[in-house]
Structures are given as C-alpha cells and as structure tokens.
mmCIF file of C-alpha atoms in Angstrom:
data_model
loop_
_atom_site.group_PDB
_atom_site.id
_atom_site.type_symbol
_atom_site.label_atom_id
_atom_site.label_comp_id
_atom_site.label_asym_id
_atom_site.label_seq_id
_atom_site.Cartn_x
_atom_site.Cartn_y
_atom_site.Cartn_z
ATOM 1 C CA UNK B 814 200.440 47.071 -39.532
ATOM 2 C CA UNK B 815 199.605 43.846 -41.355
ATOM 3 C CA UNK B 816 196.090 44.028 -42.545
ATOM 4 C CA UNK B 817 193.777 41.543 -41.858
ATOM 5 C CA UNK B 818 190.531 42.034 -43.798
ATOM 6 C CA UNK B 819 190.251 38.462 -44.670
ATOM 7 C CA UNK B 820 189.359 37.846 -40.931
ATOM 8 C CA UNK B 821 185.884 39.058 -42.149
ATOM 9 C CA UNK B 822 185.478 36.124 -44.602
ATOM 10 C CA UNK B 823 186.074 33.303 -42.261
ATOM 11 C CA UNK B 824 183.370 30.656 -42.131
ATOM 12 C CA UNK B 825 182.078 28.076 -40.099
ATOM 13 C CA UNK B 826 180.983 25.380 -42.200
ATOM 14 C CA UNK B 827 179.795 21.401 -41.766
ATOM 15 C CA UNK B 828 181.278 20.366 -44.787
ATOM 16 C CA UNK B 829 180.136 17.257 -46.565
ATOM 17 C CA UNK B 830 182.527 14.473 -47.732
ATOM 18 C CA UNK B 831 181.557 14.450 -51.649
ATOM 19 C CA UNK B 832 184.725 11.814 -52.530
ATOM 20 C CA UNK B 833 187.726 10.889 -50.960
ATOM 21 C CA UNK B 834 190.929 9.368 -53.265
ATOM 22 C CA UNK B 835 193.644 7.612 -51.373
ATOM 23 C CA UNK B 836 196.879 7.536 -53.193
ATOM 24 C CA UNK B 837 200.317 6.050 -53.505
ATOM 25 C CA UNK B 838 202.800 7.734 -50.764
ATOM 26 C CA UNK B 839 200.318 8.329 -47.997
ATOM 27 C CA UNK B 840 198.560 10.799 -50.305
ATOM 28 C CA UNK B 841 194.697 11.467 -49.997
ATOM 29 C CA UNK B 842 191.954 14.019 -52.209
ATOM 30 C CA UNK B 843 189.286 14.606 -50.383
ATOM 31 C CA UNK B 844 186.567 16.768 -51.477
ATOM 32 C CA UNK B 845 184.043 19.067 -49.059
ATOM 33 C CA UNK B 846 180.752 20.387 -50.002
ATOM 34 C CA UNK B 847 181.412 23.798 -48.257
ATOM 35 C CA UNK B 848 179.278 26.549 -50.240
ATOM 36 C CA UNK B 849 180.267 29.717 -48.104
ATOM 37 C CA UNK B 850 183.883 28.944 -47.833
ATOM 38 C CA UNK B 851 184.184 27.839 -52.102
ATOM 39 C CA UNK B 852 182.743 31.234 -52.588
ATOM 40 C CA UNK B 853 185.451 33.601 -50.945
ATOM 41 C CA UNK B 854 188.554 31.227 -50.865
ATOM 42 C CA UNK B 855 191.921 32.602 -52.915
ATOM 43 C CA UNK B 856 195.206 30.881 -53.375
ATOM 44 C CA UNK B 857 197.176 30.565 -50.707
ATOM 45 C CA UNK B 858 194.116 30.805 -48.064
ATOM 46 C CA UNK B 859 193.473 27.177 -45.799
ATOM 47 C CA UNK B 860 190.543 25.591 -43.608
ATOM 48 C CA UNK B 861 191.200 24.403 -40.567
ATOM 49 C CA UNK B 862 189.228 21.394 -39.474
ATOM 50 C CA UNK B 863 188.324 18.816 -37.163
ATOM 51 C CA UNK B 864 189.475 15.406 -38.354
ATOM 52 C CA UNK B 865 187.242 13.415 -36.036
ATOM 53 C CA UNK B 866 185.200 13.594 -32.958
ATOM 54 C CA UNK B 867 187.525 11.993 -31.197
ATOM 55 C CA UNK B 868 190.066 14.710 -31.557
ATOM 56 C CA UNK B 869 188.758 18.140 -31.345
ATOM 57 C CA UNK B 870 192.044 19.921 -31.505
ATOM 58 C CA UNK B 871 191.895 21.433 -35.465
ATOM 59 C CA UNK B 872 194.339 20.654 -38.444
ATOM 60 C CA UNK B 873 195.124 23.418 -40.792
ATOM 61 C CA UNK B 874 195.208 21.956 -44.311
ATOM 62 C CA UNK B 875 195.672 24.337 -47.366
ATOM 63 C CA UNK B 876 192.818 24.529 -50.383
ATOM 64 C CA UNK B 877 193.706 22.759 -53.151
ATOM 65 C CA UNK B 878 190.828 23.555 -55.868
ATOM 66 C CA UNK B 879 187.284 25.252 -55.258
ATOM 67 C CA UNK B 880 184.033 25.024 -57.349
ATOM 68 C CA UNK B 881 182.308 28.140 -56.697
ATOM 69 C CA UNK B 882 179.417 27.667 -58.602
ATOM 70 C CA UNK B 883 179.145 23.821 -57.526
ATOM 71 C CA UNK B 884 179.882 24.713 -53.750
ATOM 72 C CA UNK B 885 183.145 22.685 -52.941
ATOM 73 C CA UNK B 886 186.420 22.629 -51.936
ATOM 74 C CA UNK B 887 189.371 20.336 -52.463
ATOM 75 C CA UNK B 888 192.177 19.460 -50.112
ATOM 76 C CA UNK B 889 195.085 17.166 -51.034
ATOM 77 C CA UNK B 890 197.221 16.218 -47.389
ATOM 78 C CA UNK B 891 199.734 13.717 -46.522
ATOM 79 C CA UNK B 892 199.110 11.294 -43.564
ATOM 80 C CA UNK B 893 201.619 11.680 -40.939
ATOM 81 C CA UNK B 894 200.336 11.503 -37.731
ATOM 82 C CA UNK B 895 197.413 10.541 -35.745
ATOM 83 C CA UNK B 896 194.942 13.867 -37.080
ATOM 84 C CA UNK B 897 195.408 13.059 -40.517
ATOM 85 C CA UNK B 898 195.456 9.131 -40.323
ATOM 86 C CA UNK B 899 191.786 9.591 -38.441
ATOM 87 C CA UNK B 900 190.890 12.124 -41.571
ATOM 88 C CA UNK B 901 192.074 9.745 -43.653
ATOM 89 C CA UNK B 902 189.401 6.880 -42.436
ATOM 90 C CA UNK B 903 186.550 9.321 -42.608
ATOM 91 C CA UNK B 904 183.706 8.326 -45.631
ATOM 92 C CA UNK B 905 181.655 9.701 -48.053
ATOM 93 C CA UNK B 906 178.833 11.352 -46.713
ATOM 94 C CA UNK B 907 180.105 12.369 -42.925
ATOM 95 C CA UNK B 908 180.709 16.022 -41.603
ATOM 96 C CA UNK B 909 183.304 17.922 -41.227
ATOM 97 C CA UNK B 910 183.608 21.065 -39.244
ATOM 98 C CA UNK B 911 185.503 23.375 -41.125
ATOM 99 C CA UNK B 912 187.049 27.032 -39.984
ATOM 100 C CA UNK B 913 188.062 28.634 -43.212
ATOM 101 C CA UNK B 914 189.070 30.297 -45.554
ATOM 102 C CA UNK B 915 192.183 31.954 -43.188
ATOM 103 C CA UNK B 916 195.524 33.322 -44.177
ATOM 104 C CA UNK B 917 196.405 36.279 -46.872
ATOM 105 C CA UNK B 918 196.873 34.575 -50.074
ATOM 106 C CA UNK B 919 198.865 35.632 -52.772
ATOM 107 C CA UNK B 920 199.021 39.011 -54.433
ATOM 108 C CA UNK B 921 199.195 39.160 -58.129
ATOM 109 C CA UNK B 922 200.969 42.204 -60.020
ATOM 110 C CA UNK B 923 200.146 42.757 -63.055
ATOM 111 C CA UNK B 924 204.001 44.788 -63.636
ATOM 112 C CA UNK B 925 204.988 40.862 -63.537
ATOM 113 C CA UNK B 926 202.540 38.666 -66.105
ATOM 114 C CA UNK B 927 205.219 35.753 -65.775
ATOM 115 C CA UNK B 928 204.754 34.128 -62.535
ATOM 116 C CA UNK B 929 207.290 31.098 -62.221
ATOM 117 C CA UNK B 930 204.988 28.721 -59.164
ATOM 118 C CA UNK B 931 206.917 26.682 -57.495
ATOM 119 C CA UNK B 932 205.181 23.757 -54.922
ATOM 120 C CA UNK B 933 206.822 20.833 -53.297
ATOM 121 C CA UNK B 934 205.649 17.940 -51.277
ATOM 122 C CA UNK B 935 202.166 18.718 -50.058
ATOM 123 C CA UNK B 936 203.120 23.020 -50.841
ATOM 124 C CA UNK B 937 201.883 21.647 -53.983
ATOM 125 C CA UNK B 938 198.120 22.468 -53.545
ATOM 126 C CA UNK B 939 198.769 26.466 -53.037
ATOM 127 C CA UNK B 940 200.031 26.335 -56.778
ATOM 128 C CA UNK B 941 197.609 24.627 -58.435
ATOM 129 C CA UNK B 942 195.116 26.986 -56.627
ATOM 130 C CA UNK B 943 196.657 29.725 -58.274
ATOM 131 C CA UNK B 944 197.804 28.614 -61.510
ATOM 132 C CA UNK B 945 193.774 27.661 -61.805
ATOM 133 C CA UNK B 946 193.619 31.753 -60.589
ATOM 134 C CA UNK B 947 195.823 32.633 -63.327
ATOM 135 C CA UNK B 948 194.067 30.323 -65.961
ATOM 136 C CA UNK B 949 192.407 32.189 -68.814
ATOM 137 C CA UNK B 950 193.661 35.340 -67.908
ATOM 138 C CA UNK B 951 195.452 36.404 -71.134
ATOM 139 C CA UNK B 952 197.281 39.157 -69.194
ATOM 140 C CA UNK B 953 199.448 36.224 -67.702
ATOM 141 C CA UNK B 954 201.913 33.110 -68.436
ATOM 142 C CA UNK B 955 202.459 31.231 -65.651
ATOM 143 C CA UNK B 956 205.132 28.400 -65.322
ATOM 144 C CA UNK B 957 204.225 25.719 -62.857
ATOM 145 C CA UNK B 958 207.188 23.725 -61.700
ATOM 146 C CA UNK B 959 205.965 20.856 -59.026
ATOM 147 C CA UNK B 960 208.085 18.559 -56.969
ATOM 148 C CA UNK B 961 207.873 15.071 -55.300
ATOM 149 C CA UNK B 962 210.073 12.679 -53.390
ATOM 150 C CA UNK B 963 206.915 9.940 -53.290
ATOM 151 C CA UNK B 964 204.839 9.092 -56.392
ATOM 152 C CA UNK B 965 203.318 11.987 -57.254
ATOM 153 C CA UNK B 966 199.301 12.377 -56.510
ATOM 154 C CA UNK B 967 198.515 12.392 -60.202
ATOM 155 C CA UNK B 968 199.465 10.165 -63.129
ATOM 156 C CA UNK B 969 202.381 12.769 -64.932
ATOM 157 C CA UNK B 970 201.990 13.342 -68.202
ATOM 158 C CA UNK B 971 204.220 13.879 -71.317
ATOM 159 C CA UNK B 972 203.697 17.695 -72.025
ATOM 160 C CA UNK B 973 202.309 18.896 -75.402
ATOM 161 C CA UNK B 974 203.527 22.658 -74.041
ATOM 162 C CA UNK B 975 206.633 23.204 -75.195
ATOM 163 C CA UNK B 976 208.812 25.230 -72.421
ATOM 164 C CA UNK B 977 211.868 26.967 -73.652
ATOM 165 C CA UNK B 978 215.317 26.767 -72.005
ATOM 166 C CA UNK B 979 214.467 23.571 -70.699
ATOM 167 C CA UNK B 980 215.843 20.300 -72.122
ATOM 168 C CA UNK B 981 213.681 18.304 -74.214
ATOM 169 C CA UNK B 982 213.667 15.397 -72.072
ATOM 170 C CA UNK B 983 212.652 17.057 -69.368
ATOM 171 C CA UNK B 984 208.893 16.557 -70.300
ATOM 172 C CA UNK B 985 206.343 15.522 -67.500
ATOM 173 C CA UNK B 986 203.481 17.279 -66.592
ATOM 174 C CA UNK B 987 200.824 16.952 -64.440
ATOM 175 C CA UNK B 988 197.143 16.571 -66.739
ATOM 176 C CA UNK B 989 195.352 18.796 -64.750
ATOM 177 C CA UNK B 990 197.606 21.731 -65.519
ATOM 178 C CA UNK B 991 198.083 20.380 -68.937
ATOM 179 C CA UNK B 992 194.292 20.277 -69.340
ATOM 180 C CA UNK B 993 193.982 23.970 -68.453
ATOM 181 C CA UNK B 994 196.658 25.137 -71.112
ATOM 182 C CA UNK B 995 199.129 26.240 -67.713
ATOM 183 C CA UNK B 996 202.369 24.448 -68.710
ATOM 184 C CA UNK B 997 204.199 22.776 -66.137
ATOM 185 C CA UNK B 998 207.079 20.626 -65.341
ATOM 186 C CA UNK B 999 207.712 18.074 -62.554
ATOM 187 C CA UNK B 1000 211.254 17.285 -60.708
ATOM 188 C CA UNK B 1001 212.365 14.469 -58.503
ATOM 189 C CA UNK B 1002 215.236 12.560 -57.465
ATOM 190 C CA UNK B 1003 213.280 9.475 -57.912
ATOM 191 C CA UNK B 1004 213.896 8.904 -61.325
ATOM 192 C CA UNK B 1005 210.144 9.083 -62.780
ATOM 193 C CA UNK B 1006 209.914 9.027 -66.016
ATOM 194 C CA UNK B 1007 210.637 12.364 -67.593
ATOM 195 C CA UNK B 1008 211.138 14.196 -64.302
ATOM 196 C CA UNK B 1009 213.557 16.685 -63.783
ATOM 197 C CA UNK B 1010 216.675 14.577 -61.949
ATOM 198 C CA UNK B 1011 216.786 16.966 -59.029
ATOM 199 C CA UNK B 1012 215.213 19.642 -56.928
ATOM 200 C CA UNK B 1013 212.486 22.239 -57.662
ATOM 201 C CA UNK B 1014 214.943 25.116 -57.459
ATOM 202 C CA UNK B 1015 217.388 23.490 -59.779
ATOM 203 C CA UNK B 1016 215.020 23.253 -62.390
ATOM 204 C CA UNK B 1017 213.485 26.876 -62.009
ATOM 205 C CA UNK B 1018 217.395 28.597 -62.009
ATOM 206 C CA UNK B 1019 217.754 26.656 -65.354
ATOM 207 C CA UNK B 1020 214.403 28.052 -66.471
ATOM 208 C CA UNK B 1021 215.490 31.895 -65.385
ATOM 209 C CA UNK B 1022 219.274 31.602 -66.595
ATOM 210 C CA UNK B 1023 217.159 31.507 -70.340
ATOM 211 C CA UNK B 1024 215.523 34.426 -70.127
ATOM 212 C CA UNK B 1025 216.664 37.434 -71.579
ATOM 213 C CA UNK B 1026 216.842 40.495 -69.045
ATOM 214 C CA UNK B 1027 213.507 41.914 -70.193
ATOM 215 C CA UNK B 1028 211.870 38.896 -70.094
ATOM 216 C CA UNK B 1029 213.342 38.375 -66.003
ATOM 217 C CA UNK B 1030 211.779 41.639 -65.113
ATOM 218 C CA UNK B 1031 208.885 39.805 -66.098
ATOM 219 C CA UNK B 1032 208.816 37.257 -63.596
ATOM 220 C CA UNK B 1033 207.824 36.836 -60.020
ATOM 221 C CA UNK B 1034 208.402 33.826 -57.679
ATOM 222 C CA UNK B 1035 205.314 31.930 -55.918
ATOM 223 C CA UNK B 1036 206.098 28.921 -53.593
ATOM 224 C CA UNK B 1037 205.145 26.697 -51.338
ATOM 225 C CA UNK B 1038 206.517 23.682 -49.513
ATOM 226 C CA UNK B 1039 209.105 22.306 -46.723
ATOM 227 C CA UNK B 1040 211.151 25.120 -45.073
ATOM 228 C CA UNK B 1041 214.461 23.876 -46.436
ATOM 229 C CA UNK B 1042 212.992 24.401 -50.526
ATOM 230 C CA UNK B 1043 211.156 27.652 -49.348
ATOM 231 C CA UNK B 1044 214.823 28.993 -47.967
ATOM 232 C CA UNK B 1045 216.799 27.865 -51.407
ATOM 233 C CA UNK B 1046 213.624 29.351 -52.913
ATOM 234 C CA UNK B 1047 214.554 32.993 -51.230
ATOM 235 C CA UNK B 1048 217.804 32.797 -52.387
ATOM 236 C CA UNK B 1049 216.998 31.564 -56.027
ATOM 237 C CA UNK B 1050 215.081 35.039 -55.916
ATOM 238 C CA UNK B 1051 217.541 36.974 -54.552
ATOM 239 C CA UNK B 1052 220.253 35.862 -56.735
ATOM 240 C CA UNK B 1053 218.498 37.024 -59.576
ATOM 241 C CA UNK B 1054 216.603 40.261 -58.492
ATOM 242 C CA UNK B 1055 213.049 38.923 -58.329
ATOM 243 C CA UNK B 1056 210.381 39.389 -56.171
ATOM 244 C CA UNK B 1057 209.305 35.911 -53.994
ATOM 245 C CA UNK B 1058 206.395 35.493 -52.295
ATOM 246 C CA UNK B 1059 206.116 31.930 -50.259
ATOM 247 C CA UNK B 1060 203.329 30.462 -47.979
ATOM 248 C CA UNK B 1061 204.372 28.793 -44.587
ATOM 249 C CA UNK B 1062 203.849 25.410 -43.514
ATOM 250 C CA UNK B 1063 203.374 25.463 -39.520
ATOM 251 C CA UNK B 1064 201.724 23.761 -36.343
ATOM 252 C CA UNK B 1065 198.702 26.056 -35.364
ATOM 253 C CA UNK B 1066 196.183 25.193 -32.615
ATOM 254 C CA UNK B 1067 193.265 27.812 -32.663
ATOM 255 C CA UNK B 1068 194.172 28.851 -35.844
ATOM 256 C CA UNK B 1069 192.512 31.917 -35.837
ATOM 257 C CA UNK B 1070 195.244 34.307 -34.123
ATOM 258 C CA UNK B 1071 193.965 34.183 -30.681
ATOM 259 C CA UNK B 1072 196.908 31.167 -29.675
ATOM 260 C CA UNK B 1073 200.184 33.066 -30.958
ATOM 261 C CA UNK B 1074 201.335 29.767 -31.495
ATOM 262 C CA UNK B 1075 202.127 29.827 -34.527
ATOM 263 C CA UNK B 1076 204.520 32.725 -34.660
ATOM 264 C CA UNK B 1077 207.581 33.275 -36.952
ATOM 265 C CA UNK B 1078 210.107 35.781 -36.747
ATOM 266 C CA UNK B 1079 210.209 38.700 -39.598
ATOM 267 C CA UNK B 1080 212.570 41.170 -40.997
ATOM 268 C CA UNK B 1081 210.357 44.473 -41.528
ATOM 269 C CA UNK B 1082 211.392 48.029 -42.024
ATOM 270 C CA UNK B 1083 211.333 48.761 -38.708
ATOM 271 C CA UNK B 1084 213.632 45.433 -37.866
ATOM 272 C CA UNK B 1085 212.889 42.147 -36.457
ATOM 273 C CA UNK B 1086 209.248 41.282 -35.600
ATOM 274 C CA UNK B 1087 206.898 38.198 -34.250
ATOM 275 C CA UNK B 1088 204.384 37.984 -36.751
ATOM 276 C CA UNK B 1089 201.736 34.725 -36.889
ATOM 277 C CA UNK B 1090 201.810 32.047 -39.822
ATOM 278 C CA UNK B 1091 197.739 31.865 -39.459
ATOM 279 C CA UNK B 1092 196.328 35.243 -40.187
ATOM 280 C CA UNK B 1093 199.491 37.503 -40.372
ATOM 281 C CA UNK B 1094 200.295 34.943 -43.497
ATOM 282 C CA UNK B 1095 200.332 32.291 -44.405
ATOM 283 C CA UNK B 1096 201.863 34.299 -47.282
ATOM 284 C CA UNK B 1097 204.694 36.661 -46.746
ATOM 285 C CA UNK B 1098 207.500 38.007 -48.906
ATOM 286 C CA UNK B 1099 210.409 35.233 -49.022
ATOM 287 C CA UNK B 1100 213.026 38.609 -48.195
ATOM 288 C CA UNK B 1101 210.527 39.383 -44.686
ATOM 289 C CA UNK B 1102 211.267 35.639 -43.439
ATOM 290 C CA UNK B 1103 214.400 34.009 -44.968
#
C-alpha cells in the first residue's frame, strides 16, 4: 500500500501575487504569498491552482523555491496553452486559489550523500527545490546537472566550483546554485556558451564513468523532466547499479486522487499496477515506472 500521509498537509490557500518575471522562451517566475503551504512543502511536492476565473478547471504546477519564514512560494512554468497563457497575464497583487502542497516528494538516504539531480525543461524546478533541501547539510554533495532547449530562465554563469571528470570547458552554471555553494552544470544542444553540447544524460554518464566504484555506491539519481529524458534517465541508472528516483509530469483534473485521471502503470512486487501521478507520486522509483 502506497502511503499517503501527505494528504494531511494539503492546503487551501488564496495566494497573493508578490512578483511575476516573464522570460525569454515562454518562461515565467511567479511568486505566491501562501504561508500554510511554504511551511509544509518538500521537493518534489506541487500546488495546483486556478489560473483565472474564467477557467476553473486547476493546473498542477510543481514548487520551485519556498520561504518559510517569509511565507511564499515560487513556481517557474512554461506557457503552452490557454491555462498558463491566462496565468501568465495575471498581476501583482491578485489571488490565486491554490490546492497544495500534493504529491510524495523525494526521499533522501543518507547510505547515498552524493545525489547526482538531474532537471530538464520545466522538471527543472523539482531540483532546485531539493538541491536548496540539500544545501548546508554537510552530510551531503549534491551535483546539479540542468538542461534547456530555450534560453534558459536564468543568466548561466561561469562556475567557480570545480567538478571533476568533467571537461574544463564545460563550465556554466546557474547563479542561484552557484550562490548556495551546490555546484552545477548546464547542457544544451543550443550552443550557449559553456553548455554541455548535448543532453542531460550524456553529461551525467560522463560524470559517473569518473568515479571510482566506492565513490558510485555513493550516488543516487534524482530527476525530473519530459518522459523521453526521465526513460534514458532509468536506464542511465540501471546501467550503472544506482538507485533513481524521478517525478512525473502529467494532465490531472481534481488533482487530489478523487479523478483517477491521472493514472500510470507500475511494476511492483506483486506485478503490474494502476497507481496515480497526483498523490500516489508524483515521485516514484525510475525501476517501478520505466
């Protein structure tokens, strides 16, 4: 039985629009004054919200950043269709009615203190969540790898955090990571200045391929982003032994696991089984699902 004590924590909230960034690639930060859902929220975890009045039918959008002590939340989401263009005209100072936080989030172990996070696209948000988790916690050493096939939502950075097994070149950062001490490096096929020239994966096999075996028992895999990188993602783990944990991206309607509408099929001990992305996951074990 999948537990579900986070059902307990979910919220409803009017969140306040505190700022709202539009960036290159259909990109947008917005920022929610949401005290009760900033409290309990953990990486991997998402609100699900109503873009405008015009539309009640919700949008699940992952957590990006929180501010406990200030009372916010942060959500970076692409525009795509008509629910996030109509959240993407909404101002500073309206409501938002916010469902949240949902979903399992990540589980840490502390057998693994090298946790290789791995976010494409808009799964970038997840890992910075967790990488600001991990942050400080001496007990860890994260690697953030981040990928984008638009301008990324940040200005990259050259990296002062020297990453072994990687080629010098292969320098960019993003300054928020940077900023925290988490080093990270950024891949495209874009050619952005010193990106990675290829995918996530590619980059992160290079990474492992330099480790010596005690140092791979060391690591576990975190990702999120498009199926296609979350199923090269499962096999990156399985080709070298290492536990993968990856959060879904689906279409959800009530959001809340009343709908079963967001269902994907699982491998479990017992053999296959329906399990939903919203509060069966969004997190599950790469092996369960790919």
């Amino acid at each position: 039985m999948v537990p579900h004590n986070h059902r307990n924590t979910i919220e409803y909230s009017d969140g306040t629009i505190l700022s709202h960034h539009h960036l290159e690639g259909e990109q947008h930060l917005i920022r929610l004054q949401a005290p009760q859902i900033a409290a309990t929220a953990r990486a991997g975890s998402f609100v699900h919200l109503t873009v405008a009045p015009s539309l009640p039918l919700r949008r699940p959008l992952s957590i990006m950043r929180v501010d406990p002590t200030a009372g916010w939340i942060e959500i970076l989401y692409k525009r795509l269709g008509e629910g996030t263009t109509l959240l993407s005209q909404r101002q500073i100072g309206e409501k938002i009615s916010l469902l949240g936080p949902i979903g399992n989030g990540f589980q840490l172990n502390r057998d693994r203190p090298r946790p290789l996070l791995l976010g494409g696209g808009v799964g970038m948000p997840p890992m910075v969540f967790l990488a600001d988790q991990l942050r400080g916690d001496e007990g860890y050493h994260p690697l953030v790898i981040l990928g984008s096939e638009v301008p990324f939502p940040f200005n990259p950075q050259p990296s002062a955090i020297m990453v072994s097994g990687l080629e010098p070149e292969v320098i960019a950062a993003m300054p928020l990571l940077e900023a925290w001490g988490v080093p990270s490096r950024l891949t495209s096929n874009q050619g952005f200045s010193g990106c990675f020239s290829g995918y996530v994966p590619d980059l992160a096999r290079i990474w492992l391929r330099s480790l010596a075996p005690e140092q791979l028992q060391e690591v576990e895999i975190f990702s999120c982003g498009p199926e296609p990188m979350l199923e090269a993602v499962a096999h990156l783990a399985r080709e070298f032994a290492l536990p993968c944990q990856v959060s879904l991206e689906e279409f959800m309607a009530c959001g809340v696991g009343g709908c079963a509408g967001c269902v994907v099929e699982v491998t479990t001990t017992k053999g296959k089984a329906m399990r939903r992305v919203c509060v069966d996951g969004p997190v599950f074990a790469a092996a369960e699902v790919f």
